[in-house]
């Protein structure tokens, strides 16, 4: 059975019988894990193994692990990584090493797609939902450190997910709660899209995934947020930015979007997303989404294979061996010291 074009959440620390049956009957393309799904290394390894026993060994398992405020793997079993803003002005090698260590801990747990780095601008006066998750207010600095972060994650065998394309930094509302609207003109928004364009320059971003922003940009589409806008995805994300990798929506159950999950999924996929993200882990909601969600398109499948192959090819033999070992009980991350 072909997988649905969706990445879905789970309810707890292990698969319930109902969840396992649902994944078998209407398989999503992959799964995303949150703090509610993480306790300790043995538990997490068992969970990721059980997911892949059902969905297949190549099924992506995603995690938001940026460092700072956004981290699902936390002490005492995993390091406390600093927020991305700490690396501003510092050497690329330090950012890459931090991302490689972060990625190695994820990979050791079977988490192979890491939702990072944020390539959003840190804009004074904007909502702090981004804040220190952004490397800088300077697009060139974001691109420099973002590329280093990508290289570090890929060295660990992880696929990076750059976010939130085409840029969440100017939003004055938190898209987890409300739909932000950005009134800046297209010339001003060139700064927002510049970091995304830079990391796509090598191969059209085919080594990456990218996550859409639930933000309406008056200059690009005054009526629809990026996630639901065919014109914005076509002209800006696939066009001006030049992104040809896997495009996944941000979480469809966030407050920025209204409507039923299945309807939003259909609209996102019709707009040009390859995958939709549905994270709440509520069995009835997930079942309704998967029942009506279209299958992955051949183009989406090819993009997913290309990104996975790039991450595996970038992983040195020594890193592959390190990633296979369990995480220590009290490791140390890079800090801003």
PDB file of N, CA and C in Angstrom, residues 2-6 29 206 209 238 244-247 269 272-275 295-307:
ATOM      1  N   UNK A   2       0.572   2.197  -0.886  1.00  0.00           N
ATOM      2  CA  UNK A   2       1.359   3.429  -0.948  1.00  0.00           C
ATOM      3  C   UNK A   2       1.055   4.304   0.257  1.00  0.00           C
ATOM      4  N   UNK A   3       2.098   4.908   0.783  1.00  0.00           N
ATOM      5  CA  UNK A   3       1.943   5.762   1.949  1.00  0.00           C
ATOM      6  C   UNK A   3       1.169   7.021   1.606  1.00  0.00           C
ATOM      7  N   UNK A   4       0.422   7.512   2.589  1.00  0.00           N
ATOM      8  CA  UNK A   4      -0.235   8.809   2.456  1.00  0.00           C
ATOM      9  C   UNK A   4       0.815   9.921   2.506  1.00  0.00           C
ATOM     10  N   UNK A   5       0.463  11.058   1.941  1.00  0.00           N
ATOM     11  CA  UNK A   5       1.377  12.206   1.898  1.00  0.00           C
ATOM     12  C   UNK A   5       1.290  12.992   3.200  1.00  0.00           C
ATOM     13  N   UNK A   6       1.564  12.316   4.311  1.00  0.00           N
ATOM     14  CA  UNK A   6       1.414  12.938   5.626  1.00  0.00           C
ATOM     15  C   UNK A   6       2.466  12.416   6.584  1.00  0.00           C
ATOM     16  N   UNK A  29       3.493   8.686   5.451  1.00  0.00           N
ATOM     17  CA  UNK A  29       4.857   8.633   4.928  1.00  0.00           C
ATOM     18  C   UNK A  29       5.872   8.517   6.056  1.00  0.00           C
ATOM     19  N   UNK A 206      17.859  19.885  -3.143  1.00  0.00           N
ATOM     20  CA  UNK A 206      17.384  18.493  -3.184  1.00  0.00           C
ATOM     21  C   UNK A 206      17.968  17.644  -2.056  1.00  0.00           C
ATOM     22  N   UNK A 209      14.830  19.069   3.187  1.00  0.00           N
ATOM     23  CA  UNK A 209      13.407  19.335   3.258  1.00  0.00           C
ATOM     24  C   UNK A 209      13.257  20.812   3.656  1.00  0.00           C
ATOM     25  N   UNK A 238       9.252  27.527  -5.111  1.00  0.00           N
ATOM     26  CA  UNK A 238       9.834  26.746  -6.205  1.00  0.00           C
ATOM     27  C   UNK A 238      10.497  27.650  -7.244  1.00  0.00           C
ATOM     28  N   UNK A 244      13.815  22.779  -4.818  1.00  0.00           N
ATOM     29  CA  UNK A 244      13.291  21.602  -5.499  1.00  0.00           C
ATOM     30  C   UNK A 244      13.369  20.363  -4.615  1.00  0.00           C
ATOM     31  N   UNK A 245      13.463  20.556  -3.289  1.00  0.00           N
ATOM     32  CA  UNK A 245      13.474  19.436  -2.364  1.00  0.00           C
ATOM     33  C   UNK A 245      12.087  19.147  -1.828  1.00  0.00           C
ATOM     34  N   UNK A 246      12.048  18.369  -0.746  1.00  0.00           N
ATOM     35  CA  UNK A 246      10.780  17.965  -0.133  1.00  0.00           C
ATOM     36  C   UNK A 246      10.171  19.160   0.617  1.00  0.00           C
ATOM     37  N   UNK A 247       8.966  19.534   0.239  1.00  0.00           N
ATOM     38  CA  UNK A 247       8.270  20.647   0.895  1.00  0.00           C
ATOM     39  C   UNK A 247       7.176  20.078   1.782  1.00  0.00           C
ATOM     40  N   UNK A 269      -1.630  20.133  -0.197  1.00  0.00           N
ATOM     41  CA  UNK A 269      -1.047  19.292  -1.242  1.00  0.00           C
ATOM     42  C   UNK A 269      -1.375  19.839  -2.628  1.00  0.00           C
ATOM     43  N   UNK A 272       0.916  22.652  -3.578  1.00  0.00           N
ATOM     44  CA  UNK A 272       2.276  22.313  -3.989  1.00  0.00           C
ATOM     45  C   UNK A 272       3.149  21.701  -2.927  1.00  0.00           C
ATOM     46  N   UNK A 273       2.616  21.487  -1.705  1.00  0.00           N
ATOM     47  CA  UNK A 273       3.396  20.767  -0.696  1.00  0.00           C
ATOM     48  C   UNK A 273       3.502  19.294  -1.099  1.00  0.00           C
ATOM     49  N   UNK A 274       4.634  18.684  -0.780  1.00  0.00           N
ATOM     50  CA  UNK A 274       4.796  17.251  -1.006  1.00  0.00           C
ATOM     51  C   UNK A 274       4.180  16.434   0.119  1.00  0.00           C
ATOM     52  N   UNK A 275       4.208  16.995   1.325  1.00  0.00           N
ATOM     53  CA  UNK A 275       3.746  16.317   2.530  1.00  0.00           C
ATOM     54  C   UNK A 275       3.040  17.320   3.420  1.00  0.00           C
ATOM     55  N   UNK A 295      -2.307   9.743  -1.561  1.00  0.00           N
ATOM     56  CA  UNK A 295      -1.020   9.052  -1.498  1.00  0.00           C
ATOM     57  C   UNK A 295       0.097   9.985  -1.937  1.00  0.00           C
ATOM     58  N   UNK A 296       1.310   9.660  -1.521  1.00  0.00           N
ATOM     59  CA  UNK A 296       2.484  10.368  -2.017  1.00  0.00           C
ATOM     60  C   UNK A 296       2.520  10.326  -3.537  1.00  0.00           C
ATOM     61  N   UNK A 297       2.835  11.437  -4.152  1.00  0.00           N
ATOM     62  CA  UNK A 297       3.015  11.439  -5.597  1.00  0.00           C
ATOM     63  C   UNK A 297       4.382  10.848  -5.945  1.00  0.00           C
ATOM     64  N   UNK A 298       4.546  10.342  -7.153  1.00  0.00           N
ATOM     65  CA  UNK A 298       5.879   9.868  -7.567  1.00  0.00           C
ATOM     66  C   UNK A 298       6.949  10.944  -7.420  1.00  0.00           C
ATOM     67  N   UNK A 299       6.592  12.199  -7.698  1.00  0.00           N
ATOM     68  CA  UNK A 299       7.556  13.291  -7.565  1.00  0.00           C
ATOM     69  C   UNK A 299       7.977  13.476  -6.108  1.00  0.00           C
ATOM     70  N   UNK A 300       7.022  13.406  -5.190  1.00  0.00           N
ATOM     71  CA  UNK A 300       7.349  13.522  -3.770  1.00  0.00           C
ATOM     72  C   UNK A 300       8.223  12.355  -3.318  1.00  0.00           C
ATOM     73  N   UNK A 301       7.902  11.157  -3.757  1.00  0.00           N
ATOM     74  CA  UNK A 301       8.711   9.987  -3.401  1.00  0.00           C
ATOM     75  C   UNK A 301      10.140  10.154  -3.897  1.00  0.00           C
ATOM     76  N   UNK A 302      10.299  10.655  -5.116  1.00  0.00           N
ATOM     77  CA  UNK A 302      11.646  10.842  -5.666  1.00  0.00           C
ATOM     78  C   UNK A 302      12.416  11.894  -4.878  1.00  0.00           C
ATOM     79  N   UNK A 303      11.745  12.970  -4.490  1.00  0.00           N
ATOM     80  CA  UNK A 303      12.402  14.005  -3.688  1.00  0.00           C
ATOM     81  C   UNK A 303      12.835  13.448  -2.331  1.00  0.00           C
ATOM     82  N   UNK A 304      11.992  12.626  -1.713  1.00  0.00           N
ATOM     83  CA  UNK A 304      12.342  12.032  -0.425  1.00  0.00           C
ATOM     84  C   UNK A 304      13.546  11.102  -0.560  1.00  0.00           C
ATOM     85  N   UNK A 305      13.572  10.305  -1.616  1.00  0.00           N
ATOM     86  CA  UNK A 305      14.725   9.410  -1.837  1.00  0.00           C
ATOM     87  C   UNK A 305      16.002  10.203  -2.038  1.00  0.00           C
ATOM     88  N   UNK A 306      15.927  11.302  -2.789  1.00  0.00           N
ATOM     89  CA  UNK A 306      17.116  12.104  -3.049  1.00  0.00           C
ATOM     90  C   UNK A 306      17.678  12.712  -1.770  1.00  0.00           C
ATOM     91  N   UNK A 307      16.792  13.230  -0.900  1.00  0.00           N
ATOM     92  CA  UNK A 307      17.255  13.829   0.353  1.00  0.00           C
ATOM     93  C   UNK A 307      17.862  12.777   1.268  1.00  0.00           C
TER      94      UNK A 307
END
